[in-house]
Each structure stands twice: as C-alpha cells, then as structure tokens.
mmCIF file of C-alpha atoms (C1' of nucleotides) in Angstrom:
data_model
loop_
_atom_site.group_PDB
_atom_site.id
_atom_site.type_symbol
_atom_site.label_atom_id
_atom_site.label_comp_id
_atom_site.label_asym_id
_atom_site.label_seq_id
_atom_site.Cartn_x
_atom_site.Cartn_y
_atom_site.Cartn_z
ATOM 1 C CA UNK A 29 35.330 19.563 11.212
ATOM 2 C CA UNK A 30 35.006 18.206 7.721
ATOM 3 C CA UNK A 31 34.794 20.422 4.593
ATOM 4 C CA UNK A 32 32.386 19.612 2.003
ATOM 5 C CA UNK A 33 33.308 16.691 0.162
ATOM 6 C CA UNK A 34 33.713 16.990 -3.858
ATOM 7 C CA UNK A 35 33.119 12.838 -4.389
ATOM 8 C CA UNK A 36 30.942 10.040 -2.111
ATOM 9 C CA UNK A 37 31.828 6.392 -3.470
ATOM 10 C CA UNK A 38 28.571 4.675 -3.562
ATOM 11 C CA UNK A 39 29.407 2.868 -0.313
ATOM 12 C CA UNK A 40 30.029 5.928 1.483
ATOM 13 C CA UNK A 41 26.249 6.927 0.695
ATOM 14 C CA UNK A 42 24.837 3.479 1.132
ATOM 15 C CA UNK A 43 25.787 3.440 4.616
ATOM 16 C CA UNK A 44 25.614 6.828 5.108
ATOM 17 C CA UNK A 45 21.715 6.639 4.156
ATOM 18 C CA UNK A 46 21.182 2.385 4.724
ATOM 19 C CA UNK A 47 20.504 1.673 1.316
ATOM 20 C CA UNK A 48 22.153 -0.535 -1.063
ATOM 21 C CA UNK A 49 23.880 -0.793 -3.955
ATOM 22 C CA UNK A 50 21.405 -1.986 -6.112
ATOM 23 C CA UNK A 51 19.274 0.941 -4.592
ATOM 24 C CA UNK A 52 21.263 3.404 -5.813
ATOM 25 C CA UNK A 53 22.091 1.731 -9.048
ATOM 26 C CA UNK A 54 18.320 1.242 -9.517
ATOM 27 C CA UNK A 55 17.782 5.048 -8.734
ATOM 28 C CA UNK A 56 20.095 5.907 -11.554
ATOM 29 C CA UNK A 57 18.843 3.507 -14.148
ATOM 30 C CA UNK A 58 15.398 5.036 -13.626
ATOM 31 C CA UNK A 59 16.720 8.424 -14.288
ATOM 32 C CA UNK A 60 16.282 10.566 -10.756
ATOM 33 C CA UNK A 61 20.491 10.322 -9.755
ATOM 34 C CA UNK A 62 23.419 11.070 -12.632
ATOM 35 C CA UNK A 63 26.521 10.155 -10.396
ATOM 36 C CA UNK A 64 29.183 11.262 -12.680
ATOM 37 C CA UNK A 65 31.926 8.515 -13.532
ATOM 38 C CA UNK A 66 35.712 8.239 -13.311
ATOM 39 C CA UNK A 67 36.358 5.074 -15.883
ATOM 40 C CA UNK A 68 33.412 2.873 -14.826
ATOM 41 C CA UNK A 69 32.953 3.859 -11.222
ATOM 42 C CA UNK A 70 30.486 6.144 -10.122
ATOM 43 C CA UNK A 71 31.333 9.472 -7.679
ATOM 44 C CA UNK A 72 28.671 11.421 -6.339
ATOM 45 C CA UNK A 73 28.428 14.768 -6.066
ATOM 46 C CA UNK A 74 27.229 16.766 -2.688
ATOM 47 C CA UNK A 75 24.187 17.454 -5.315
ATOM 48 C CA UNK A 76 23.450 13.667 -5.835
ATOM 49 C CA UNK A 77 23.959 13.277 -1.746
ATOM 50 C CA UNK A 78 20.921 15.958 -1.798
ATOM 51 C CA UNK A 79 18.622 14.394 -4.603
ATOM 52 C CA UNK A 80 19.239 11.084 -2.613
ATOM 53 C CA UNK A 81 17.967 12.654 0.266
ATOM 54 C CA UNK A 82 14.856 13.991 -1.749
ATOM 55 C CA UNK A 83 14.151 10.938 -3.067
ATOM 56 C CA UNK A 84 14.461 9.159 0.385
ATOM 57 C CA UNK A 85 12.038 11.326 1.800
ATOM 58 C CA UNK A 86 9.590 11.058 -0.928
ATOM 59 C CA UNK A 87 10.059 7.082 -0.515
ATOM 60 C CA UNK A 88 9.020 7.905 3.405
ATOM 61 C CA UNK A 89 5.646 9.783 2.360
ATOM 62 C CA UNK A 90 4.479 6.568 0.299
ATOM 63 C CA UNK A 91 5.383 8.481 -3.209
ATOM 64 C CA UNK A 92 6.599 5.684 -5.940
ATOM 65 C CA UNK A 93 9.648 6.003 -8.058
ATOM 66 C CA UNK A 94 7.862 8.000 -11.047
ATOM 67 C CA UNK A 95 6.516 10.156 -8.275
ATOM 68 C CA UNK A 96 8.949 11.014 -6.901
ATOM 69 C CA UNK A 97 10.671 11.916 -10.165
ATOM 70 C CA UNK A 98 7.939 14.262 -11.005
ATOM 71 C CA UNK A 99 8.503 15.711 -8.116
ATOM 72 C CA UNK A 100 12.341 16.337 -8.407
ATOM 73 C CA UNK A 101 11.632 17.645 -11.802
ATOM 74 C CA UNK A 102 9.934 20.322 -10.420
ATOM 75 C CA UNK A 103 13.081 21.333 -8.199
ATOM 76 C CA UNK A 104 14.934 22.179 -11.544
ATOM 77 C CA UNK A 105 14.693 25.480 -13.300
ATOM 78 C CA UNK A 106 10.971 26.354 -14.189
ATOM 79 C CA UNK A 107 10.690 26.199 -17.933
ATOM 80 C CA UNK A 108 10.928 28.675 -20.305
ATOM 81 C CA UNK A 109 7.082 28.811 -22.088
ATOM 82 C CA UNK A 110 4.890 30.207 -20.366
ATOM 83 C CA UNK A 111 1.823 27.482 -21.083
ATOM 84 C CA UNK A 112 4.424 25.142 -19.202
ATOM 85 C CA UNK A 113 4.966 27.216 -15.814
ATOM 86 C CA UNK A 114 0.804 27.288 -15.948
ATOM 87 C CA UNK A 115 1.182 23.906 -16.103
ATOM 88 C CA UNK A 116 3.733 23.627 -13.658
ATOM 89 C CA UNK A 117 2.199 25.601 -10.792
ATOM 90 C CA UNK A 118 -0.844 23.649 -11.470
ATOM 91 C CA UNK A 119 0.954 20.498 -10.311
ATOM 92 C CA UNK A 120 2.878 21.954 -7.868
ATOM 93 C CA UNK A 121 -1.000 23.184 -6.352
ATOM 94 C CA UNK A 122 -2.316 19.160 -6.766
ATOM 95 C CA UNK A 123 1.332 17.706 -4.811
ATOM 96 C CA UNK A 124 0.433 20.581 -2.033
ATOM 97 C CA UNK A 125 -3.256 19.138 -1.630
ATOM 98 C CA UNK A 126 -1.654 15.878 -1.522
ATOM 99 C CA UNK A 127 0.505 16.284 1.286
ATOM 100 C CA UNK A 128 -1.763 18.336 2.712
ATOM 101 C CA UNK A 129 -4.268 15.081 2.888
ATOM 102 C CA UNK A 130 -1.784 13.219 4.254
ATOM 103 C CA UNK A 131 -0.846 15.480 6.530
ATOM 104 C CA UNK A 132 -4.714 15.234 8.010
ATOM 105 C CA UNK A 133 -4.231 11.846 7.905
ATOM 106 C CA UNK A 134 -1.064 11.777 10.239
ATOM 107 C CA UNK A 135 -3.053 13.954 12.358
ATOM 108 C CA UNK A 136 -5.869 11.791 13.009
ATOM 109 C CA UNK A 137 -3.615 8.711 12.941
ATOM 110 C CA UNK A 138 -1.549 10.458 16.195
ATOM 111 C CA UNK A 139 -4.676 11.590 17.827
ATOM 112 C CA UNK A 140 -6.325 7.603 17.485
ATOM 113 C CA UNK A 141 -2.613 6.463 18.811
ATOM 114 C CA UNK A 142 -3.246 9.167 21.766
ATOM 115 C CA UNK A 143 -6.444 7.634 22.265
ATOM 116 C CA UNK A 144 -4.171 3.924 22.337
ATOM 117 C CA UNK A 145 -2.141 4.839 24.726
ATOM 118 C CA UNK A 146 -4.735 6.615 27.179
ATOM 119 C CA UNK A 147 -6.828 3.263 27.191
ATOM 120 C CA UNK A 148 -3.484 1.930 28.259
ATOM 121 C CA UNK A 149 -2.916 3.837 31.020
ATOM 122 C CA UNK A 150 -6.369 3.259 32.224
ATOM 123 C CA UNK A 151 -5.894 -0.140 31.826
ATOM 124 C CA UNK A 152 -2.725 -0.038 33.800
ATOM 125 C CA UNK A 153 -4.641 1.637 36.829
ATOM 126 C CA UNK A 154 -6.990 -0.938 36.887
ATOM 127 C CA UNK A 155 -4.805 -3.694 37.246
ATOM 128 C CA UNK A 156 -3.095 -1.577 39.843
ATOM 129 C CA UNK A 157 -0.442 0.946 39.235
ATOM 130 C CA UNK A 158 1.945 -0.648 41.233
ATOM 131 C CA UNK A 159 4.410 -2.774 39.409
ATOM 132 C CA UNK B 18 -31.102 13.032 5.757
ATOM 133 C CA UNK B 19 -29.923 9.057 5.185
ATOM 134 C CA UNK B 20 -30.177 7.223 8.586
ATOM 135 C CA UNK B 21 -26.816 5.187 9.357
ATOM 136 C CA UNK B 22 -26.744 2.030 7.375
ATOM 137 C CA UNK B 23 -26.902 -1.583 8.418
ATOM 138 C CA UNK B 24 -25.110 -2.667 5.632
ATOM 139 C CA UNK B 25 -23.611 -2.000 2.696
ATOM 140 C CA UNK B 26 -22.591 -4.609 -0.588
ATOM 141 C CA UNK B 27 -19.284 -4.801 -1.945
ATOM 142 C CA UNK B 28 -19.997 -2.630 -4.792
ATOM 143 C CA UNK B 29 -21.293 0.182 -2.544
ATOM 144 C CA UNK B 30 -18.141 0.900 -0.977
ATOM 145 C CA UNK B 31 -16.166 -0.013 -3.683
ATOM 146 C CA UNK B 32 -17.880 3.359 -5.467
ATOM 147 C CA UNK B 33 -17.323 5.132 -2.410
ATOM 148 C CA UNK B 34 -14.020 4.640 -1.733
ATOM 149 C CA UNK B 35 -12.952 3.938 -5.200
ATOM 150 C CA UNK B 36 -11.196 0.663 -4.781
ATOM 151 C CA UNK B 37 -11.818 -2.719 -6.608
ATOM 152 C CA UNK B 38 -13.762 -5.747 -5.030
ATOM 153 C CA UNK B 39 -10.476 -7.434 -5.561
ATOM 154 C CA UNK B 40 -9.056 -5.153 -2.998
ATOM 155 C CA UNK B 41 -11.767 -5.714 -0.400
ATOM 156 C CA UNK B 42 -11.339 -9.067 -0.406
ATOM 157 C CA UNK B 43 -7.616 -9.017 -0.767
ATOM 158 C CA UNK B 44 -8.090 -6.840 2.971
ATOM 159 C CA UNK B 45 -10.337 -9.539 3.806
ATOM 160 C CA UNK B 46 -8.048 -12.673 2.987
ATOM 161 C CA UNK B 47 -5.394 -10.260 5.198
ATOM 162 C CA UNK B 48 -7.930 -10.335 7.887
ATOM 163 C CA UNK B 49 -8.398 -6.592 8.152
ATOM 164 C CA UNK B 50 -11.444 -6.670 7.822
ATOM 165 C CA UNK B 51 -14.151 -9.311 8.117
ATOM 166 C CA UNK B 52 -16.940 -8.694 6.327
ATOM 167 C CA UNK B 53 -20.216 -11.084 7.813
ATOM 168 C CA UNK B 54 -22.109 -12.944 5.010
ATOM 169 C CA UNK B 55 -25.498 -13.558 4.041
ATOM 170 C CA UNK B 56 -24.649 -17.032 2.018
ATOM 171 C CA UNK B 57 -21.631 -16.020 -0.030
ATOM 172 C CA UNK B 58 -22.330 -12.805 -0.277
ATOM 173 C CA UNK B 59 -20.277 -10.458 2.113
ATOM 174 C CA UNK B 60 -22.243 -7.732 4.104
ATOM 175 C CA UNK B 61 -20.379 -5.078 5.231
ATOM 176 C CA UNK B 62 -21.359 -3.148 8.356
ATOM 177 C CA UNK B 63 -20.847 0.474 9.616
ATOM 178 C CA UNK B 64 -17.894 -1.150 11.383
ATOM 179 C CA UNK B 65 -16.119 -2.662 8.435
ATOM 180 C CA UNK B 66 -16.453 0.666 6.432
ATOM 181 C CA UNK B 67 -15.023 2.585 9.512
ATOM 182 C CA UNK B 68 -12.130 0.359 9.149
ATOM 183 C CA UNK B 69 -11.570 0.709 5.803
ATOM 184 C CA UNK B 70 -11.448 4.131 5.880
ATOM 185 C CA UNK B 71 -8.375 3.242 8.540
ATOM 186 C CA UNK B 72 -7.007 1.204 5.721
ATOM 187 C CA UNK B 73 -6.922 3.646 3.047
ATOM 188 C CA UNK B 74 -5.365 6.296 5.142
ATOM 189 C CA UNK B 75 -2.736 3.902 6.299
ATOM 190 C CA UNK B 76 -2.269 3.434 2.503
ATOM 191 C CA UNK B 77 -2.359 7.136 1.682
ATOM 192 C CA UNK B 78 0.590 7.508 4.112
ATOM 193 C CA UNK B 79 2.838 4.570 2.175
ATOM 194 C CA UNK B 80 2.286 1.948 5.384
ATOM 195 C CA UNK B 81 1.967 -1.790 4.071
ATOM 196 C CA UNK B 82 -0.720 -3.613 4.875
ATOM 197 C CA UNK B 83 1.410 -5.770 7.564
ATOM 198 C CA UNK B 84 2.245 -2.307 9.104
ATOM 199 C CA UNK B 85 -1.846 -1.618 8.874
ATOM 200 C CA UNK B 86 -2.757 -4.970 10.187
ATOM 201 C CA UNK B 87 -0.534 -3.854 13.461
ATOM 202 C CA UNK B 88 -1.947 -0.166 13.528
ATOM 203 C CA UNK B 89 -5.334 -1.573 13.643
ATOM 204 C CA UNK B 90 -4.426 -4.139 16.105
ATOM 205 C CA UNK B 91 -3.469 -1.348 18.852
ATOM 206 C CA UNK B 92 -7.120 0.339 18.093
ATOM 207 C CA UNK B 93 -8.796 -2.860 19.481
ATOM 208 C CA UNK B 94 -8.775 -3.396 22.992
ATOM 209 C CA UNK B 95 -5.796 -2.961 25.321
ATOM 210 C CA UNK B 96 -4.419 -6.377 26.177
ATOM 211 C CA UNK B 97 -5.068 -8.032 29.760
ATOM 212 C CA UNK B 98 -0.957 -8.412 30.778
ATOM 213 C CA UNK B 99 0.772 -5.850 32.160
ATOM 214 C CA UNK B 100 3.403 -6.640 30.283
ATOM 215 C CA UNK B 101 1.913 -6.791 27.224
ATOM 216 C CA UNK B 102 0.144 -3.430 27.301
ATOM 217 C CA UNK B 103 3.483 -2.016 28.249
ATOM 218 C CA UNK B 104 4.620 -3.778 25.277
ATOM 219 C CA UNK B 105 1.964 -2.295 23.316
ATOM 220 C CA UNK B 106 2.776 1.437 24.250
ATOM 221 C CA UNK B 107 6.121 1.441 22.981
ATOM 222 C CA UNK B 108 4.548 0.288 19.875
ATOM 223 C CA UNK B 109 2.466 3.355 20.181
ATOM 224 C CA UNK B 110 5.379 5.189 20.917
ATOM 225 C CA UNK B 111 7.459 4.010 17.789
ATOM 226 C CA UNK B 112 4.499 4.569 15.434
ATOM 227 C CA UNK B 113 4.277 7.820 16.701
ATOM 228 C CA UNK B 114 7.860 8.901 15.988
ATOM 229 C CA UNK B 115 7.133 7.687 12.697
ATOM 230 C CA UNK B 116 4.432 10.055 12.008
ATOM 231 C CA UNK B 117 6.427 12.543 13.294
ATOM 232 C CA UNK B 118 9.002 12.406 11.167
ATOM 233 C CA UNK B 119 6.605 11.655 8.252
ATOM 234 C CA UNK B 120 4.896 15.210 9.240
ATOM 235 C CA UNK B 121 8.281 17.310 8.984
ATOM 236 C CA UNK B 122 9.284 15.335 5.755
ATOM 237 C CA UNK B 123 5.802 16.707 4.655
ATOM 238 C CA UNK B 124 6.429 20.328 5.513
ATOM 239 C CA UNK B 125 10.332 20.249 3.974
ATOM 240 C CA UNK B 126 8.683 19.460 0.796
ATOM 241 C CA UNK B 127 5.832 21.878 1.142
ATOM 242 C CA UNK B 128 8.117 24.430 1.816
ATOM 243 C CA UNK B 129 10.449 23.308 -1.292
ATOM 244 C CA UNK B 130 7.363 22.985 -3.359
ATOM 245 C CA UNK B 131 6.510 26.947 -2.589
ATOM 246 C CA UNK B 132 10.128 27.997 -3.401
ATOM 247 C CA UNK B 133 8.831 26.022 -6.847
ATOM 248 C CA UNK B 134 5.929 28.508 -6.869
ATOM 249 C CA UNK B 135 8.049 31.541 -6.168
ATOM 250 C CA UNK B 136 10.431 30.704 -9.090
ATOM 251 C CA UNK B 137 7.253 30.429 -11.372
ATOM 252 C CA UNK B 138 5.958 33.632 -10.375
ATOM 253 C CA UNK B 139 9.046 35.499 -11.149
ATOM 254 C CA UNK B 140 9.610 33.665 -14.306
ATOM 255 C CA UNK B 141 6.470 34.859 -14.938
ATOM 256 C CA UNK B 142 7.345 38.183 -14.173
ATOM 257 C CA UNK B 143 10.136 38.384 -16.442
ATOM 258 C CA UNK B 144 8.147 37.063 -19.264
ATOM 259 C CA UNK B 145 5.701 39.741 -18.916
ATOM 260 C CA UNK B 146 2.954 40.037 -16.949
ATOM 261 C CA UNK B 147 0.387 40.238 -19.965
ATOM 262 C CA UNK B 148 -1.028 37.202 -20.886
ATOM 263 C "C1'" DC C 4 -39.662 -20.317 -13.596
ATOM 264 C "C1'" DG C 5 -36.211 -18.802 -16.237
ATOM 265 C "C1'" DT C 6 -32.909 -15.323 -17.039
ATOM 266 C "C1'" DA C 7 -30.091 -11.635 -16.296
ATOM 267 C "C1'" DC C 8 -27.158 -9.642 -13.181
ATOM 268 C "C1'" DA C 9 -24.405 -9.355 -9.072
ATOM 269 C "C1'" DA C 10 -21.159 -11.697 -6.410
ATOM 270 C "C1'" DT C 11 -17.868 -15.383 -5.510
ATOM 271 C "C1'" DT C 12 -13.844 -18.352 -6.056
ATOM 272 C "C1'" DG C 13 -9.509 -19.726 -8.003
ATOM 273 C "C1'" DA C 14 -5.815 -19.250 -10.800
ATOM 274 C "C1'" DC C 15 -2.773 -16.777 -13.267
ATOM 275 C "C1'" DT C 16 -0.600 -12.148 -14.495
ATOM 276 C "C1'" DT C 17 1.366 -7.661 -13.694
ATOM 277 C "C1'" DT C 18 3.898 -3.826 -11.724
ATOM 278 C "C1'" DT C 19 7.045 -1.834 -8.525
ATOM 279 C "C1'" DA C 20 11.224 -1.791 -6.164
ATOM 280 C "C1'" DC C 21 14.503 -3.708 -5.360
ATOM 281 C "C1'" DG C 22 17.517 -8.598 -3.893
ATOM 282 C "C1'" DT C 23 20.895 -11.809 -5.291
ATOM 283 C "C1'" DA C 24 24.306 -14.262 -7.804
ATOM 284 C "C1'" DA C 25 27.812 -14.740 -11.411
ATOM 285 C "C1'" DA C 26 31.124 -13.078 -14.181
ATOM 286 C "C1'" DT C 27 34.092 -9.189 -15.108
ATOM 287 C "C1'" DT C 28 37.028 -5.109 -14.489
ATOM 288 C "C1'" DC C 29 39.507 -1.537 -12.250
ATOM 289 C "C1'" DG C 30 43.266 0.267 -9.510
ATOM 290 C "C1'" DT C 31 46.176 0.161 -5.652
ATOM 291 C "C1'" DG C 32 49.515 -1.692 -2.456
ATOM 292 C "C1'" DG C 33 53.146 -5.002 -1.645
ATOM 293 C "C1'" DC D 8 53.590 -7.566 -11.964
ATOM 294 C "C1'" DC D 9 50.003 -9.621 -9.585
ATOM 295 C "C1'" DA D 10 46.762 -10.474 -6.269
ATOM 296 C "C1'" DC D 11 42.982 -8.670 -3.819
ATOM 297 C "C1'" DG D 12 39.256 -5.902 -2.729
ATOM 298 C "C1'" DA D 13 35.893 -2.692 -4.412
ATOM 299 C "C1'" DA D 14 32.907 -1.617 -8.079
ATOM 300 C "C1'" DT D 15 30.424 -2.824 -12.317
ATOM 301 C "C1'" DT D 16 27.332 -5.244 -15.518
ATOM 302 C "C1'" DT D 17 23.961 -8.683 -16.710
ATOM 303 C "C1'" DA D 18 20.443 -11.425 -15.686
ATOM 304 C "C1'" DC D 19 17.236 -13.749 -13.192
ATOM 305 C "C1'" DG D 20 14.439 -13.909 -8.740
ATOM 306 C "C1'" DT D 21 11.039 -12.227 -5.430
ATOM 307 C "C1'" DA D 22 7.564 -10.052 -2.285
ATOM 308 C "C1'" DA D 23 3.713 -6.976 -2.012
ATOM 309 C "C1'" DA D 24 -0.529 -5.434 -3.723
ATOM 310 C "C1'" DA D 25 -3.450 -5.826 -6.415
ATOM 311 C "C1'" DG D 26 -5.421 -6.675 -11.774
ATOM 312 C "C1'" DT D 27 -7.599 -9.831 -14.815
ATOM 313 C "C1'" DC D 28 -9.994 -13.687 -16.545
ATOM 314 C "C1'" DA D 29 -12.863 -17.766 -16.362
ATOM 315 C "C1'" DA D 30 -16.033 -20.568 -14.389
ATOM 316 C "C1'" DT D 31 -19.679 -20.757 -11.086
ATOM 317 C "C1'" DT D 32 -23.363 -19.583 -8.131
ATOM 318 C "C1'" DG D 33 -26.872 -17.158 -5.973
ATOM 319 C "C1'" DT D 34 -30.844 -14.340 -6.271
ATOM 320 C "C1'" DA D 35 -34.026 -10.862 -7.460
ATOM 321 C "C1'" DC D 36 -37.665 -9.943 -10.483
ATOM 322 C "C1'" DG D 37 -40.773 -9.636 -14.377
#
DNA sequence: CGTACAATTGACTTTTACGTAAATTCGTGG
DNA sequence: CCACGAATTTACGTAAAAGTCAATTGTACG
C-alpha cells in the first residue's frame, strides 16, 4: 500500500485525472490551484490533488471556471463579520437550489431515457426477439 | 384557464424561457428545433416549445448542444434495424451512467455545501447569538 | 396607404476554456 | 561537464455558444 504522498509533479495528476498541462496551468493562473514551487517547477500538495478534484466535479455539473471558484471559496474558513456569513449562507442556500434543479433535471432526463430504452425493447419484440 | 396554444412567436418564448432570439435560431441553424414559418416569420408550435424545454435542461446540466442534438435524437422514434436500436441502447446506457455519476457529484457537493452551513452556524454561535 | 414595429438575415465580435508551438531552463544521469 | 528529458513561459490559435450591429423586410393598424 502507498502512504500519502507529500508532492504530485503535474504529470502525475494530469494522468492521474486526464487533463493536461495547460489545464492545470490554466487552473492556477485563474486563481482556484496554488501548487507550491521548488525553483520553477510546480509540486502539488495532497490538498491541490483535492481542490483538483473539486474543481473537476464542478466542471462535470456544467459550473464555469468563476463558478466554480465561488464555490471553492466557500470550502475555506467562513469569515470573520458577521454581515459576511449572512451573506455567505445566503449563497450557499442559492448553489443548493441550483443543484437541486439540476438534480430534477437528471431525474426526468433518466426517466425519458427509461422511456428510450422501453420503446426499444418493444421494438425489438416486434421485429422478433430472436436474434 | 388558457387553452393549449397553436403557436407561439419568437418573442413569446424568448420571455418565457428567458433566452435571446439569437439563441432560438442559433438551436434552429443546429437543427434542434425547426420552427414552421408563416413567410419569414418562424411559428413555433407546442412541439417546438416542448423541445426547448429539453434543450435548456440539457444546458442546465453542462451538455453541449452536439451532446443535446444526440439526446434528442434517442427521444424520436426507435430506429427500424436491429442493429441499430441495439446500437441505440447502449447509447442509452452510456448517457445514463453519465447522469449517474452527475447525480452523486451533485449530492458530494450538497453534502460539502451543508458542512459550509454548519461552520456558519457555529461561527455564528461564537460571535454571539444576538444580532 | 404609410408608418411604426416586429422579425429576419448576415456579418462580425466576444467570452470561456483551453490547445498548440516555440523558445527557454532546470536537474539528473552517464 | 554535457546532453537529454521534463517542466516552464510566452504568445498566438481555436471551437462553442451565443452577443451585437446593420440593413432589410414584412405586416398590422390607425
């Protein structure tokens, strides 16, 4: 078994995860990964492998790059004013009702596909189920 | 009560599903939809708004509109080939694994985004409960 | 019948999220 | 020490999904 790793080298996570290079550079340019560096090369912490995962699974549910930084934002340490947390459980209550809505949406996207597939199978018998 | 329409103009369910004319016809030059005309003028029919509603939610749930177009495809008819409707339920079958997995990525990050709340709440706490 | 407004077409622009290529720089083994 | 491979930087390119603007064209209506 393998212990947890200190440092990835940005190949290690690009084929760990299938994304490139330029992906990851990208992702740090625009502020969501901060890979430390050892002269100009970039190791990533177990906690970068984790954000990339985040923001691979925001990337998944449709979110763009700003939204998904929002959203990672909201992983760190709640803020200190109390105004702000308002704020801040307000959003988190509008990102809920969004996945929520998609959520319905995946739901009646299976059930149509459900649908697909029995019109298939009747289809199938038609032309005779034996093949 | 309103009685189900015959048609509706451009503008109608551009309101109603708050999306630019550019983007129905944009779905139109796509062929997913095809709007019938009266002239120039497109008339859109109980059909075409059914679809769109298909659209969006393909759109809500990040799917391009190439992965649309083929969504769509499947809810028309079943194909005459037995080979082709075969074909056509491991399409099913692929589309369904990724809603799948879109659905659990949903509920990891509804059940991060309520840790979010938690940590509010208590910071809350600590601040005092007066406000 | 004219005009004002709604709709259309076509062309160009923009934004997002990277891809790709060129030139450069580490650092490690032989 | 030096070559070679891996990583970096810089810069330009591109595909998708519309936005925007201009020039027309119907067409409804007072």
């Amino acid at each position: 078994m393998s212990a947890i790793r200190e440092y990835y080298s940005i190949t290690e996570l690009t084929r760990e995860f299938g994304v490139s290079t330029r992906t990851l550079r990208f992702y740090e340019d625009e502020g969501l990964i901060h890979p430390v560096r050892r002269g100009r090369t970039r190791l990533f912490r177990p906690s970068d492998r984790h954000l990339l995962k985040q923001i691979l699974r925001g990337k998944r549910l449709g979110f763009s790059i700003s939204e998904i930084q929002e959203i990672i934002q909201m992983y760190k340490a709640p803020p200190g004013e109390v105004g702000q947390i308002h704020l801040m459980m307000k959003r988190v209550e509008e990102k809920r009702a969004e996945l929520r809505q998609k959520r319905r949406d995946i739901e009646e996207t299976l059930a149509e596909l459900d649908q697909v597939e029995e019109g298939c199978i009747e289809r199938l018998a038609e032309l005779g189920v034996n093949t």
